[in-house]
Amino acid sequence: MDAAEFRRRGREMVDFVADYLENIEQRPVYPDLEPGYLRSLIPTEAPLEPENYEDIIKDVERVIMPGVTHWHSPYFFAYFPAASSYPAMLADMLCGAIGCIGFSWGTASEATLMSLLAARCKAIRRVHASIPENSEADILSKLVAYTSEQAHSSVERAALIGGVMMRKVPTDNSYAVRGDMLKKIVEEDKAAGLIPFYFCATLGTTPSCAFDHITELGPLCNEENMWMHIDAAYAGSAFICPEFRPLLNGVEFADSFNFNPHKWLLVNFDCSAMWVKKRADIIGAFKMEPLYLKHENQESGRHWQIPLGRRFRSLKMWFVFRLYGLKGLQAHIRKQVDLAKEFESLVRADKRFEICAEVIMGLVCFRLKGSNELNQNLLKRITESREIHLVPCQLSGRFVLRFAICARSTESRHIQQAWRHITQLTFELLQEPNH
Amino acid sequence: MDAAEFRRRGREMVDFVADYLENIEQRPVYPDLEPGYLRSLIPTEAPLEPENYEDIIKDVERVIMPGVTHWHSPYFFAYFPAASSYPAMLADMLCGAIGCIGFSWGTASEATLMSLLAARCKAIRRVHASIPENSEADILSKLVAYTSEQAHSSVERAALIGGVMMRKVPTDNSYAVRGDMLKKIVEEDKAAGLIPFYFCATLGTTPSCAFDHITELGPLCNEENMWMHIDAAYAGSAFICPEFRPLLNGVEFADSFNFNPHKWLLVNFDCSAMWVKKRADIIGAFKMEPLYLKHENQESGRHWQIPLGRRFRSLKMWFVFRLYGLKGLQAHIRKQVDLAKEFESLVRADKRFEICAEVIMGLVCFRLKGSNELNQNLLKRITESREIHLVPCQLSGRFVLRFAICARSTESRHIQQAWRHITQLTFELLQEPNH
């Protein structure tokens, strides 16, 4: 769908929305269906080829609406109001288009926290069952979680929130954690009387898009009764391409897995998908059941997360999967990886620069050969010029520039222009006497 | 704005969005402004009278766009991608219109958790500073939090997540907590060696919209070094009307306060607003600073919440405040309270029914005089008829029906029709031999 088609479909959608709200009281306020009704109405897999827009819109009435509780019907008197107004809807359209992320990206942080809390609950129960004289507070004070020194800061924060120790595991020279590195620390901690209970592996780290070796780490976690959570926030989307699937080997050992379709799968922010091996582990950690939340079909996800409510996010995944098809989504991932490789070639061809980590997906880590200060100065100039925007990272104590392929609209000419711009600023920087 | 105007403005917005995205590469990718630039461009208060839509749209370019980092510019290479596509935007428009809340309502739960975690961090530091030989685990095991027995289940869940004890405080015959009730339990707990550290007050409880007496509770919390959080998720919006302001007296003792504009202030889900007396208390509890998140203007909100990212929600508040004006928003609140009073009168005029809690805002708690089973049967019939939708609650052990005024489109005739429907089902129920 291009901008021209969006203009047409957008107008139709505006009318659809207005019609829906003008006639909402004619609809039954509460659905007359059993949970699971959807299963027979939709295919088990996302379509390979893009579908027709008209078919999708027809399916809104055929598939979606029969299952909707119409919160904005004037005959809805349950719970408390959910606000709605035309101005707010207009602003949301604009908000979706601007699509800027407040402060940073997303809700993989919540998935990490949920998995850590579930693991904490499970570990406390297990240890308490085997040694009943240990109090909950005793056990809590001995629990220790692990993650890569390259893992996202939200992992450390999850441990802080959960009130448990967190150890950073050193990485190899490709910035990934290997089994023997984790094993060594776990053995030391066990010898010191601590209780290892959780490991957060990263597939596609934020600094350099490194992949922890989960084929080695998974069996270790299973043996040691440690929950293995996989944070694949960015790279997870790429596993829809068979050529990237080998990076996912070892996922069979995981207790939970998370990725953000809002990063790389064309679904606007926010949308984060979490998979858990045993539902009961998550539900057990958060279950609360007041009367006003009881209803006939208790099998719900509200014990799976911190907020009770959430938006109907699957709707946008459904639109995107159907209108792009698997092929369209794969093409998007592959195009962006190719653009990263193109940028990598430009960097490698310039002897003043070096590539700092293997380019596997859409991220290129590079720097000027020389001091950190030199690279900090280069980044400062890039930022102040305001023509392109990128952020740094630290790898092996070195200040490194991260060039991530982000926008859906980025083409080869933007990569070429960005590189011309960087080399121009580099030229100016190196001209100066005390660069 | 009515549906007809929304159709027109919606089309314009679709074009605005398409124009924005088609020409995004002409915009500077990164803003050339200092944080705080906005302050001089916008008024300090929401408008009293509704503003002109054209003025708001002009302000999007004048006020908002200069401060935006254009995440979807092809020259954006920072962090990782934030996905975006036309189909996802179309689906989001529909999602906003349907506006159904997954499982239940919202993110006041997160605010409660944040305040509890900040209070926990503060209490541990305070106790540790005065008695350094106490370990963190020791202190944690003695911390005790309090809330009303009528409080939302998310409060208890926050304590569960935070790994601290939670006590439910009994309420008076209007289902509100009074100072002496809390004082008694706190004294008992202190005598038993525990450390009271947190009280979550509710203004407008979920079961019956009761208001805890914060003028009594606030000074007690301040004396005892207990963090007082106020959860006003639903009722908070009503404080824009002077006649409801007295219910907010005592807020000056609070450490944090939360309400959900997405409940009752015409802002689509999700949008929850939290105020904290001392920013440092919240920041201190969650701070993490990796290099890829460092930038020149560090004063940001990302240490204030669990997810790192969040959507640009203030945009819809801005549209709504300006297009309704304070007067329009007050009129909305007052109309809904009036509709609740209208329903209350209908119930009171029918001797078979009783009102179970004072009707202060838009919620009426009522039941058939008689057994819980009788009322359960009535609700079952209401639910199965699918003409109206409401949920129950429990008050003093009695099964009670909650009639909440929810939809913006609810008018007197819907209230009258709902009551006719309820009395018809009641008639049928009471006709049966073994009702």
PDB file of C-alpha atoms in Angstrom, chain B residues 227-403:
ATOM      1  CA  TRP B 227       4.190   6.920  51.317  1.00  0.00           C
ATOM      2  CA  MET B 228       0.597   7.864  50.479  1.00  0.00           C
ATOM      3  CA  HIS B 229      -0.402   7.065  46.913  1.00  0.00           C
ATOM      4  CA  ILE B 230      -3.850   8.126  45.715  1.00  0.00           C
ATOM      5  CA  ASP B 231      -5.551   5.991  43.109  1.00  0.00           C
ATOM      6  CA  ALA B 232      -8.293   8.144  41.570  1.00  0.00           C
ATOM      7  CA  ALA B 233      -8.359   6.198  38.296  1.00  0.00           C
ATOM      8  CA  TYR B 234     -12.024   6.880  37.538  1.00  0.00           C
ATOM      9  CA  ALA B 235     -13.105   9.763  39.784  1.00  0.00           C
ATOM     10  CA  GLY B 236      -9.983  11.843  39.188  1.00  0.00           C
ATOM     11  CA  SER B 237     -11.413  13.314  35.985  1.00  0.00           C
ATOM     12  CA  ALA B 238     -14.373  14.767  37.905  1.00  0.00           C
ATOM     13  CA  PHE B 239     -12.100  17.081  39.887  1.00  0.00           C
ATOM     14  CA  ILE B 240     -12.150  19.461  36.916  1.00  0.00           C
ATOM     15  CA  CYS B 241     -15.591  20.434  38.266  1.00  0.00           C
ATOM     16  CA  PRO B 242     -15.419  22.748  41.314  1.00  0.00           C
ATOM     17  CA  GLU B 243     -18.388  21.043  42.938  1.00  0.00           C
ATOM     18  CA  PHE B 244     -16.370  17.795  43.208  1.00  0.00           C
ATOM     19  CA  ARG B 245     -13.153  19.403  44.422  1.00  0.00           C
ATOM     20  CA  PRO B 246     -13.914  19.010  48.157  1.00  0.00           C
ATOM     21  CA  LEU B 247     -13.524  15.250  47.666  1.00  0.00           C
ATOM     22  CA  LEU B 248      -9.889  15.964  46.819  1.00  0.00           C
ATOM     23  CA  ASN B 249      -9.138  17.778  50.092  1.00  0.00           C
ATOM     24  CA  GLY B 250      -6.119  16.142  51.705  1.00  0.00           C
ATOM     25  CA  VAL B 251      -4.322  15.601  48.407  1.00  0.00           C
ATOM     26  CA  GLU B 252      -1.625  17.911  49.802  1.00  0.00           C
ATOM     27  CA  PHE B 253      -0.453  15.020  52.012  1.00  0.00           C
ATOM     28  CA  ALA B 254       0.026  12.641  49.073  1.00  0.00           C
ATOM     29  CA  ASP B 255       3.358  11.487  47.693  1.00  0.00           C
ATOM     30  CA  SER B 256       1.823  10.392  44.413  1.00  0.00           C
ATOM     31  CA  PHE B 257      -1.502  10.625  42.614  1.00  0.00           C
ATOM     32  CA  ASN B 258      -2.892   8.914  39.554  1.00  0.00           C
ATOM     33  CA  PHE B 259      -5.964   9.158  37.376  1.00  0.00           C
ATOM     34  CA  ASN B 260      -6.933   7.801  33.969  1.00  0.00           C
ATOM     35  CA  PRO B 261      -8.054  10.388  31.415  1.00  0.00           C
ATOM     36  CA  HIS B 262      -8.926   7.354  29.288  1.00  0.00           C
ATOM     37  CA  LYS B 263     -11.730   6.557  31.690  1.00  0.00           C
ATOM     38  CA  TRP B 264     -13.720   9.726  31.966  1.00  0.00           C
ATOM     39  CA  LEU B 265     -12.013  12.590  30.137  1.00  0.00           C
ATOM     40  CA  LEU B 266     -12.819  11.705  26.528  1.00  0.00           C
ATOM     41  CA  VAL B 267      -9.280  10.563  25.696  1.00  0.00           C
ATOM     42  CA  ASN B 268      -9.203   7.151  24.006  1.00  0.00           C
ATOM     43  CA  PHE B 269      -7.513   4.243  25.742  1.00  0.00           C
ATOM     44  CA  ASP B 270      -4.783   4.223  26.851  1.00  0.00           C
ATOM     45  CA  CYS B 271      -3.823   7.355  28.731  1.00  0.00           C
ATOM     46  CA  SER B 272      -3.023   7.400  32.453  1.00  0.00           C
ATOM     47  CA  ALA B 273      -1.597  10.440  34.252  1.00  0.00           C
ATOM     48  CA  MET B 274       0.634  10.126  37.315  1.00  0.00           C
ATOM     49  CA  TRP B 275       1.883  12.915  39.556  1.00  0.00           C
ATOM     50  CA  VAL B 276       4.757  12.444  42.008  1.00  0.00           C
ATOM     51  CA  LYS B 277       5.653  14.920  44.733  1.00  0.00           C
ATOM     52  CA  LYS B 278       9.422  14.304  44.558  1.00  0.00           C
ATOM     53  CA  ARG B 279      10.684  13.215  41.194  1.00  0.00           C
ATOM     54  CA  ALA B 280      13.900  11.943  42.750  1.00  0.00           C
ATOM     55  CA  ASP B 281      12.012   9.239  44.671  1.00  0.00           C
ATOM     56  CA  ILE B 282      10.822   7.617  41.472  1.00  0.00           C
ATOM     57  CA  ILE B 283      13.981   8.173  39.465  1.00  0.00           C
ATOM     58  CA  GLY B 284      16.137   6.828  42.291  1.00  0.00           C
ATOM     59  CA  ALA B 285      14.272   3.543  42.284  1.00  0.00           C
ATOM     60  CA  PHE B 286      14.742   2.747  38.584  1.00  0.00           C
ATOM     61  CA  LYS B 287      17.730   4.570  37.184  1.00  0.00           C
ATOM     62  CA  MET B 288      19.869   2.813  34.570  1.00  0.00           C
ATOM     63  CA  GLU B 289      22.079   4.580  32.080  1.00  0.00           C
ATOM     64  CA  PRO B 290      23.688   2.665  29.249  1.00  0.00           C
ATOM     65  CA  LEU B 291      25.587   4.627  26.633  1.00  0.00           C
ATOM     66  CA  TYR B 292      23.055   4.098  23.844  1.00  0.00           C
ATOM     67  CA  LEU B 293      20.459   5.902  25.960  1.00  0.00           C
ATOM     68  CA  LYS B 294      22.700   8.796  26.968  1.00  0.00           C
ATOM     69  CA  HIS B 295      22.088  12.051  25.230  1.00  0.00           C
ATOM     70  CA  GLU B 296      22.529  15.690  25.924  1.00  0.00           C
ATOM     71  CA  ASN B 297      19.242  16.260  27.655  1.00  0.00           C
ATOM     72  CA  GLN B 298      19.112  13.581  30.277  1.00  0.00           C
ATOM     73  CA  GLU B 299      16.161  15.006  32.148  1.00  0.00           C
ATOM     74  CA  SER B 300      13.696  12.488  30.855  1.00  0.00           C
ATOM     75  CA  GLY B 301      10.898  10.296  32.093  1.00  0.00           C
ATOM     76  CA  ARG B 302      12.336   6.947  31.131  1.00  0.00           C
ATOM     77  CA  HIS B 303      13.284   6.166  34.718  1.00  0.00           C
ATOM     78  CA  TRP B 304       9.696   6.671  35.792  1.00  0.00           C
ATOM     79  CA  GLN B 305       8.078   3.570  34.434  1.00  0.00           C
ATOM     80  CA  ILE B 306       8.613  -0.043  33.494  1.00  0.00           C
ATOM     81  CA  PRO B 307       8.530   0.152  29.702  1.00  0.00           C
ATOM     82  CA  LEU B 308      11.325   2.297  28.304  1.00  0.00           C
ATOM     83  CA  GLY B 309       9.226   3.519  25.431  1.00  0.00           C
ATOM     84  CA  ARG B 310       5.839   5.025  25.277  1.00  0.00           C
ATOM     85  CA  ARG B 311       3.537   6.436  22.664  1.00  0.00           C
ATOM     86  CA  PHE B 312       3.012  10.123  22.144  1.00  0.00           C
ATOM     87  CA  ARG B 313      -0.161  10.082  24.223  1.00  0.00           C
ATOM     88  CA  SER B 314      -0.167  13.729  25.179  1.00  0.00           C
ATOM     89  CA  LEU B 315      -1.125  14.513  21.581  1.00  0.00           C
ATOM     90  CA  LYS B 316      -4.630  13.220  22.064  1.00  0.00           C
ATOM     91  CA  MET B 317      -5.024  14.994  25.394  1.00  0.00           C
ATOM     92  CA  TRP B 318      -3.995  18.199  23.633  1.00  0.00           C
ATOM     93  CA  PHE B 319      -6.584  17.718  20.883  1.00  0.00           C
ATOM     94  CA  VAL B 320      -9.311  16.856  23.368  1.00  0.00           C
ATOM     95  CA  PHE B 321      -8.614  19.668  25.833  1.00  0.00           C
ATOM     96  CA  ARG B 322      -8.569  22.230  23.045  1.00  0.00           C
ATOM     97  CA  LEU B 323     -11.559  21.003  21.085  1.00  0.00           C
ATOM     98  CA  TYR B 324     -13.814  20.551  24.119  1.00  0.00           C
ATOM     99  CA  GLY B 325     -12.410  23.261  26.363  1.00  0.00           C
ATOM    100  CA  LEU B 326     -12.722  22.957  30.125  1.00  0.00           C
ATOM    101  CA  LYS B 327     -16.419  23.799  29.851  1.00  0.00           C
ATOM    102  CA  GLY B 328     -17.076  21.018  27.382  1.00  0.00           C
ATOM    103  CA  LEU B 329     -15.266  18.500  29.559  1.00  0.00           C
ATOM    104  CA  GLN B 330     -17.112  19.664  32.672  1.00  0.00           C
ATOM    105  CA  ALA B 331     -20.399  19.359  30.800  1.00  0.00           C
ATOM    106  CA  HIS B 332     -19.525  15.761  29.914  1.00  0.00           C
ATOM    107  CA  ILE B 333     -18.800  14.834  33.551  1.00  0.00           C
ATOM    108  CA  ARG B 334     -21.931  16.587  34.827  1.00  0.00           C
ATOM    109  CA  LYS B 335     -24.171  15.014  32.237  1.00  0.00           C
ATOM    110  CA  GLN B 336     -22.972  11.552  33.168  1.00  0.00           C
ATOM    111  CA  VAL B 337     -23.429  12.206  36.892  1.00  0.00           C
ATOM    112  CA  ASP B 338     -26.964  13.453  36.141  1.00  0.00           C
ATOM    113  CA  LEU B 339     -27.712  10.282  34.205  1.00  0.00           C
ATOM    114  CA  ALA B 340     -26.585   8.225  37.212  1.00  0.00           C
ATOM    115  CA  LYS B 341     -28.907  10.264  39.468  1.00  0.00           C
ATOM    116  CA  GLU B 342     -31.724   9.669  37.002  1.00  0.00           C
ATOM    117  CA  PHE B 343     -31.145   5.930  37.180  1.00  0.00           C
ATOM    118  CA  GLU B 344     -30.916   6.127  40.968  1.00  0.00           C
ATOM    119  CA  SER B 345     -34.373   7.780  41.089  1.00  0.00           C
ATOM    120  CA  LEU B 346     -35.856   5.012  38.974  1.00  0.00           C
ATOM    121  CA  VAL B 347     -34.435   2.386  41.319  1.00  0.00           C
ATOM    122  CA  ARG B 348     -35.577   4.239  44.442  1.00  0.00           C
ATOM    123  CA  ALA B 349     -39.116   4.523  43.085  1.00  0.00           C
ATOM    124  CA  ASP B 350     -39.384   0.731  42.819  1.00  0.00           C
ATOM    125  CA  LYS B 351     -39.870  -0.829  46.273  1.00  0.00           C
ATOM    126  CA  ARG B 352     -38.543  -4.215  45.134  1.00  0.00           C
ATOM    127  CA  PHE B 353     -35.056  -2.669  44.796  1.00  0.00           C
ATOM    128  CA  GLU B 354     -32.573  -0.960  47.072  1.00  0.00           C
ATOM    129  CA  ILE B 355     -29.643   1.417  46.499  1.00  0.00           C
ATOM    130  CA  CYS B 356     -26.507  -0.008  48.149  1.00  0.00           C
ATOM    131  CA  ALA B 357     -24.087   2.935  48.233  1.00  0.00           C
ATOM    132  CA  GLU B 358     -24.330   6.696  47.986  1.00  0.00           C
ATOM    133  CA  VAL B 359     -24.434   7.827  44.357  1.00  0.00           C
ATOM    134  CA  ILE B 360     -21.719  10.487  44.109  1.00  0.00           C
ATOM    135  CA  MET B 361     -20.516  10.201  40.523  1.00  0.00           C
ATOM    136  CA  GLY B 362     -21.556   8.095  37.552  1.00  0.00           C
ATOM    137  CA  LEU B 363     -21.997   4.764  39.330  1.00  0.00           C
ATOM    138  CA  VAL B 364     -25.167   3.304  40.850  1.00  0.00           C
ATOM    139  CA  CYS B 365     -24.909   0.199  43.060  1.00  0.00           C
ATOM    140  CA  PHE B 366     -28.295  -1.485  43.434  1.00  0.00           C
ATOM    141  CA  ARG B 367     -29.932  -4.845  44.038  1.00  0.00           C
ATOM    142  CA  LEU B 368     -33.225  -6.604  44.429  1.00  0.00           C
ATOM    143  CA  LYS B 369     -34.202  -6.828  48.088  1.00  0.00           C
ATOM    144  CA  GLY B 370     -33.640 -10.491  48.840  1.00  0.00           C
ATOM    145  CA  SER B 371     -31.002 -13.155  48.534  1.00  0.00           C
ATOM    146  CA  ASN B 372     -27.688 -13.038  46.705  1.00  0.00           C
ATOM    147  CA  GLU B 373     -28.914 -15.911  44.599  1.00  0.00           C
ATOM    148  CA  LEU B 374     -31.913 -13.889  43.438  1.00  0.00           C
ATOM    149  CA  ASN B 375     -29.612 -11.073  42.325  1.00  0.00           C
ATOM    150  CA  GLN B 376     -27.232 -13.496  40.652  1.00  0.00           C
ATOM    151  CA  ASN B 377     -30.182 -14.865  38.703  1.00  0.00           C
ATOM    152  CA  LEU B 378     -31.241 -11.381  37.672  1.00  0.00           C
ATOM    153  CA  LEU B 379     -27.750 -10.537  36.446  1.00  0.00           C
ATOM    154  CA  LYS B 380     -27.569 -13.834  34.580  1.00  0.00           C
ATOM    155  CA  ARG B 381     -30.740 -12.914  32.700  1.00  0.00           C
ATOM    156  CA  ILE B 382     -29.451  -9.434  31.970  1.00  0.00           C
ATOM    157  CA  THR B 383     -26.197 -10.824  30.611  1.00  0.00           C
ATOM    158  CA  GLU B 384     -27.908 -13.478  28.525  1.00  0.00           C
ATOM    159  CA  SER B 385     -30.365 -11.002  27.012  1.00  0.00           C
ATOM    160  CA  ARG B 386     -27.401  -9.035  25.608  1.00  0.00           C
ATOM    161  CA  GLU B 387     -29.366  -5.779  25.470  1.00  0.00           C
ATOM    162  CA  ILE B 388     -27.340  -4.049  28.163  1.00  0.00           C
ATOM    163  CA  HIS B 389     -24.063  -4.971  29.810  1.00  0.00           C
ATOM    164  CA  LEU B 390     -23.170  -4.552  33.450  1.00  0.00           C
ATOM    165  CA  VAL B 391     -21.050  -6.325  36.064  1.00  0.00           C
ATOM    166  CA  PRO B 392     -21.521  -7.093  39.761  1.00  0.00           C
ATOM    167  CA  CYS B 393     -19.591  -6.277  42.917  1.00  0.00           C
ATOM    168  CA  GLN B 394     -19.655  -7.390  46.518  1.00  0.00           C
ATOM    169  CA  LEU B 395     -20.529  -4.943  49.327  1.00  0.00           C
ATOM    170  CA  SER B 396     -20.749  -6.158  52.925  1.00  0.00           C
ATOM    171  CA  GLY B 397     -21.053  -9.720  51.693  1.00  0.00           C
ATOM    172  CA  ARG B 398     -23.969  -8.889  49.427  1.00  0.00           C
ATOM    173  CA  PHE B 399     -24.054  -9.485  45.683  1.00  0.00           C
ATOM    174  CA  VAL B 400     -24.700  -6.075  44.137  1.00  0.00           C
ATOM    175  CA  LEU B 401     -25.267  -4.864  40.565  1.00  0.00           C
ATOM    176  CA  ARG B 402     -23.082  -2.026  39.346  1.00  0.00           C
ATOM    177  CA  PHE B 403     -24.687   0.339  36.820  1.00  0.00           C
TER     178      PHE B 403
END
